[in-house]
Every structure is written in C-alpha cells, then in structure tokens.
Tab-separated table of C-alpha atoms in Angstrom:
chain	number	residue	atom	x	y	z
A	1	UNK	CA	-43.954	32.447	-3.395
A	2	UNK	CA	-46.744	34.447	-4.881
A	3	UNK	CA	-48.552	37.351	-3.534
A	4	UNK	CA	-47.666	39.181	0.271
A	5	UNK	CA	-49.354	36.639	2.586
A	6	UNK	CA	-50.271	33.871	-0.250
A	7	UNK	CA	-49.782	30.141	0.298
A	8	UNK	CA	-46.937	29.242	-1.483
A	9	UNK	CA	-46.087	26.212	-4.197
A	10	UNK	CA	-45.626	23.555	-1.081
A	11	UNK	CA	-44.550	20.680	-3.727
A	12	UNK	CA	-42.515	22.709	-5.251
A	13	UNK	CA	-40.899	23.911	-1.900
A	14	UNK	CA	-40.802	20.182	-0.836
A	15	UNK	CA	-38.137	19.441	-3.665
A	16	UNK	CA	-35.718	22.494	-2.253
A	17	UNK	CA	-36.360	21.550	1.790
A	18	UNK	CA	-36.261	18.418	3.753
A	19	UNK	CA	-40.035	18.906	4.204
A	20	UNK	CA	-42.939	17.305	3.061
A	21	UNK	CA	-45.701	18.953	1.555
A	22	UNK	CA	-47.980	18.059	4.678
A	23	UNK	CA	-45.246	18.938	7.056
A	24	UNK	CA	-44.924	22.381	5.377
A	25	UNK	CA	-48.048	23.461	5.182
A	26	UNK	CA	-48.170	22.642	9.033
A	27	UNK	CA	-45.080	25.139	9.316
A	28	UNK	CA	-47.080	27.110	7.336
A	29	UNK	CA	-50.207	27.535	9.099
A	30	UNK	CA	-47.879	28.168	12.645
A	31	UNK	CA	-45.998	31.040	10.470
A	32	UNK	CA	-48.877	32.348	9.775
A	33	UNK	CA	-49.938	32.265	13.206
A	34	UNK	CA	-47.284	33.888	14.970
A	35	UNK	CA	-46.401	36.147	11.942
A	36	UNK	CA	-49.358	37.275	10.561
A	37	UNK	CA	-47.439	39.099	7.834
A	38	UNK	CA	-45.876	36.388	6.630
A	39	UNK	CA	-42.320	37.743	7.822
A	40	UNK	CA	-40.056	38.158	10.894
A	41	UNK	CA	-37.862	41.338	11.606
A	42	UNK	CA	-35.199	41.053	13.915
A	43	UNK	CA	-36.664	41.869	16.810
A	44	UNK	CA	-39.390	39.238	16.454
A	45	UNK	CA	-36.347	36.710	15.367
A	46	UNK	CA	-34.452	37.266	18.953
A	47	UNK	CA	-37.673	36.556	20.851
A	48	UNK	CA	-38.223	33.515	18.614
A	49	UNK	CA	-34.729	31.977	19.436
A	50	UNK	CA	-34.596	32.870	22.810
A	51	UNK	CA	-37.786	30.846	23.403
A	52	UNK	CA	-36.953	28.120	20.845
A	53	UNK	CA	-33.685	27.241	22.836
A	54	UNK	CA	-34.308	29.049	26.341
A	55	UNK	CA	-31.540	31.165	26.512
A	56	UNK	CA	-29.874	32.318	30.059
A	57	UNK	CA	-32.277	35.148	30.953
A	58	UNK	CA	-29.095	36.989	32.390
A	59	UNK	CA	-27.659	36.514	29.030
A	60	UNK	CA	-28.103	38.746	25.687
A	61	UNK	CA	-28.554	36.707	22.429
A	62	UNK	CA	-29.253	39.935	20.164
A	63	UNK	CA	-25.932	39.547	18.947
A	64	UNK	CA	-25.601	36.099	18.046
A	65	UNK	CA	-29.374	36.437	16.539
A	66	UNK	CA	-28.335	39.055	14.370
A	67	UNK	CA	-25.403	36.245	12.759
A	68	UNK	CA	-28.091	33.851	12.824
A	69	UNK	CA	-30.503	36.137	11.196
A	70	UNK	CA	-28.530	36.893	8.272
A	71	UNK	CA	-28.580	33.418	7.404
A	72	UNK	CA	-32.002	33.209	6.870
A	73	UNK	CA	-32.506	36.454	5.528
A	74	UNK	CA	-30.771	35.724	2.023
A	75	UNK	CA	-32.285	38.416	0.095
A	76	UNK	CA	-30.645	40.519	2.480
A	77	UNK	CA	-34.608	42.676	3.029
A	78	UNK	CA	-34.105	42.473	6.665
A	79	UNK	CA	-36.818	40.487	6.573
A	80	UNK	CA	-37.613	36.378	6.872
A	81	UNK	CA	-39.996	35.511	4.661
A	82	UNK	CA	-41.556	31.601	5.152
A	83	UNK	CA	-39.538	30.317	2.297
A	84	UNK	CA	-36.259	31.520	3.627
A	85	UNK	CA	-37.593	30.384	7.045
A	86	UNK	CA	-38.189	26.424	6.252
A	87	UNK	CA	-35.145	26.627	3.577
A	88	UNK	CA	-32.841	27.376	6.402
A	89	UNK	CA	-34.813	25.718	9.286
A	90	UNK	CA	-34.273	22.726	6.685
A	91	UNK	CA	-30.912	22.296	6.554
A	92	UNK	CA	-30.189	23.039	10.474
A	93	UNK	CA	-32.510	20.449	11.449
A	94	UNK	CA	-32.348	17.894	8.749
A	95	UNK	CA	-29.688	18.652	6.617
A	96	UNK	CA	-26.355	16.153	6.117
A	97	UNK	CA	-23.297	16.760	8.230
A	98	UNK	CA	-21.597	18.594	5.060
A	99	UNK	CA	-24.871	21.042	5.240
A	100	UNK	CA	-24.641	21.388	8.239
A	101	UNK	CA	-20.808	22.460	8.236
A	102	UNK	CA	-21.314	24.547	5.130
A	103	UNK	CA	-24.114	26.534	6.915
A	104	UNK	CA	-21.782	26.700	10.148
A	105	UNK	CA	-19.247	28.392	7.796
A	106	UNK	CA	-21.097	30.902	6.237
A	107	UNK	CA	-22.148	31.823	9.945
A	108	UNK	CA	-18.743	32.444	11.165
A	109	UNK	CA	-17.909	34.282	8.033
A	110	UNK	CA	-19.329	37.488	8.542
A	111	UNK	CA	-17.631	39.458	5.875
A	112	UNK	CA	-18.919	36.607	2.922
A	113	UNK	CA	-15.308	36.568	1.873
A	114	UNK	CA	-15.113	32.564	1.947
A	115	UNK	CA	-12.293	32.541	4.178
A	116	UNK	CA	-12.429	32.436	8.363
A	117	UNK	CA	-10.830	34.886	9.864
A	118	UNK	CA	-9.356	34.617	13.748
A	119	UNK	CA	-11.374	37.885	14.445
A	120	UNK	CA	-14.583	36.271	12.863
A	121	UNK	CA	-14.150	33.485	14.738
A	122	UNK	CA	-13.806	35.773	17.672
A	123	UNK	CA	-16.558	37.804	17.122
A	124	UNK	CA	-19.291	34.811	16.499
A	125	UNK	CA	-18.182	32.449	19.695
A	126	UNK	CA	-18.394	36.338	21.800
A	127	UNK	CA	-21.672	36.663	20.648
A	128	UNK	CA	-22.625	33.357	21.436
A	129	UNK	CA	-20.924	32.966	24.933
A	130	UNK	CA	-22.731	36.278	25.850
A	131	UNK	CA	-25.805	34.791	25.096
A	132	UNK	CA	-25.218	32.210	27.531
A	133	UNK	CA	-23.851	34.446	30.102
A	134	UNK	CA	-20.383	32.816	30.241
A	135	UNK	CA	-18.218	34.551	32.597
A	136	UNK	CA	-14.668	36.228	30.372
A	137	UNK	CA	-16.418	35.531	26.982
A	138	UNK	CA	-14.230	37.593	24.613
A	139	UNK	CA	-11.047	35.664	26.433
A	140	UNK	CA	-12.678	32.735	26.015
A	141	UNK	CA	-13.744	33.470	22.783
A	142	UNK	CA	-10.047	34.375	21.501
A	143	UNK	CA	-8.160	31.268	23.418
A	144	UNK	CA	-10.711	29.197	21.399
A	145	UNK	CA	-10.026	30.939	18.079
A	146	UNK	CA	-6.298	30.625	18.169
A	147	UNK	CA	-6.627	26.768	19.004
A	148	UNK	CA	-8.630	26.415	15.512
A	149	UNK	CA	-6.483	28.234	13.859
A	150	UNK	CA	-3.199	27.002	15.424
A	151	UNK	CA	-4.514	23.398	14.190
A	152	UNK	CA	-6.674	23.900	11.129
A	153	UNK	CA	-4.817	26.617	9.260
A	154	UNK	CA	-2.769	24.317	7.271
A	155	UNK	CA	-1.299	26.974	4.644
A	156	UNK	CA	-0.722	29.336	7.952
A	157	UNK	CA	-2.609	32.296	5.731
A	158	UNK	CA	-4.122	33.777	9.084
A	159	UNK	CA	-7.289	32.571	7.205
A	160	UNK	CA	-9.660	29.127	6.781
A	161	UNK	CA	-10.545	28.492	4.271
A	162	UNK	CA	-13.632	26.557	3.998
A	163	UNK	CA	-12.082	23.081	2.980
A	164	UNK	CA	-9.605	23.501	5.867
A	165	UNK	CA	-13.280	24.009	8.166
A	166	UNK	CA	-14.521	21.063	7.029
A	167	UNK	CA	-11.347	18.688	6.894
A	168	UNK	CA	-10.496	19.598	10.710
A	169	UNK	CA	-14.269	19.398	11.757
A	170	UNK	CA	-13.783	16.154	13.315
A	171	UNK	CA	-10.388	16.378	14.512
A	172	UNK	CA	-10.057	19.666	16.024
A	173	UNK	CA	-11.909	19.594	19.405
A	174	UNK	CA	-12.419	23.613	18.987
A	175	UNK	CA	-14.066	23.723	15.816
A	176	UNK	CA	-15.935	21.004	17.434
A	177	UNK	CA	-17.055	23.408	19.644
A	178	UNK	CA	-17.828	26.174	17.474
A	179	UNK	CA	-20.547	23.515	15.960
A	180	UNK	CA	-21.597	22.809	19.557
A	181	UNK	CA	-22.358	26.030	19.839
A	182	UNK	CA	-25.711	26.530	18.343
C-alpha cells in the first residue's frame, strides 16, 4: 500500500476487490476522513458498525464486533488498514453467494481450525443476539446451534466442516439464520 497514510495502487486494488478504481478512491477519501490515520482500532470499529447498521441502543455489539473485526484485520495488527477495509467490505457487499458463505464460515470459526464447532456456533449467534438485545440469547443461541448441527453434521463428528456449511446453506433454515444474522 505504500507509505503510513499514502494513496495506495487503486488499479491494482481494483483487480483484488469488487471496486472500481473511481469507486475506491471515493472509499478512500471517506477513510481518510473519518480515520485520519489510515486505520481503525477496535474501539473505533464498534462505533462504526453500530452506526452503519443501527444497533439496539439497549444492546452491546462489542462482542460480535470483535468476530467481525478479526475478519478484516488479517494481518492480525489489531489494526484495519484501508486495504483490508475495502478487501473485506468487498466481498460482504458484492461478493458471490459462495464468498459470501466462505466469509460467514471463517466468522463462526473462531479457533481457525476449519471445522464449526457447536460451542462456536454458540458463542457467535450469543454475541450477535446480545447485540440486538434479544431476550434468553445464550438459550437461544444453543437451541439454534444444535438444530444446525442435528441437520448439517452429516459424518456426526460434533464438527462442520466447511463443505457440510455450505451444502446445508440452503436447506437448513438455522444456518439460514446464522447468515441472516449480519
């Protein structure tokens, strides 16, 4: 990306994002803006999302952010740098249902393993039914988890595996929802 703060290689981003070149340097020059830096910490990520997709005020989306963070941050810096930013923002908001589903996996699993686990499951539909406030989230949270895995875990490992994510994505109404989610 060049120097802290430089422009970077747009065309050359273009050809890794779903962006244009004129569409990034607009998401560019808005970075820029609101991050002067040319980064986002965590804290400055949580107040992003929660006023990106108006979370329940009475709710608390730190957790969720933090799963959501470390998908952007893939250096692992603790950081967001713009090209991690439109990479990621890329594929969320323009990238194919397969993307999409592959991105969704790596969010659930939280230990980089390549396999779901019920907990993981657990822990990432918590996080995001406490950021909406939803009354009994952790029951809610678990009831949903064995329903995936009840249906989806076609070896019965206790794990998913993510071909088994992807080949029930349409037919299992609760990994349905765990895409719903965000």
């Amino acid at each position: 990306m060049g120097g802290k703060g430089s422009k970077p290689d747009f065309k050359e981003l273009s050809k890794g994002t779903k962006f244009t070149t004129k569409e990034l340097e607009q998401w560019f020059k808005k970075f820029k803006n609101d991050f002067p830096d040319g980064k986002i910490n965590k804290a400055q990520f949580v107040k992003l999302y929660q006023k990106m997709f108006e979370t329940d005020s009475d709710g608390d989306a730190t957790e969720f952010c933090g799963h959501v963070f470390r998908q952007y941050d893939k250096d692992n810096n603790g950081v967001i740098d713009f090209r991690e930013f439109v990479t990621t923002l890329s594929v969320a908001s323009r990238g194919s249902n397969q993307e999409k589903l592959h991105w969704a996996f790596q969010l659930y699993d939280v230990d980089s393993s390549g396999y779901l686990t019920e907990a993981e499951v657990v822990q990432i539909l918590s996080s995001i039914y406490k950021s909406r406030n939803t009354p009994d989230a952790k029951n809610k949270a678990t009831e949903i988890a064995r329903e995936i895995f009840a249906k989806a875990d076609d070896n019965k490992d206790n794990k998913l595996s993510e071909a088994e994510f992807v080949k029930h994505s349409s037919s299992c109404p609760a990994i349905g929802e765990l895409l719903q989610a965000f």
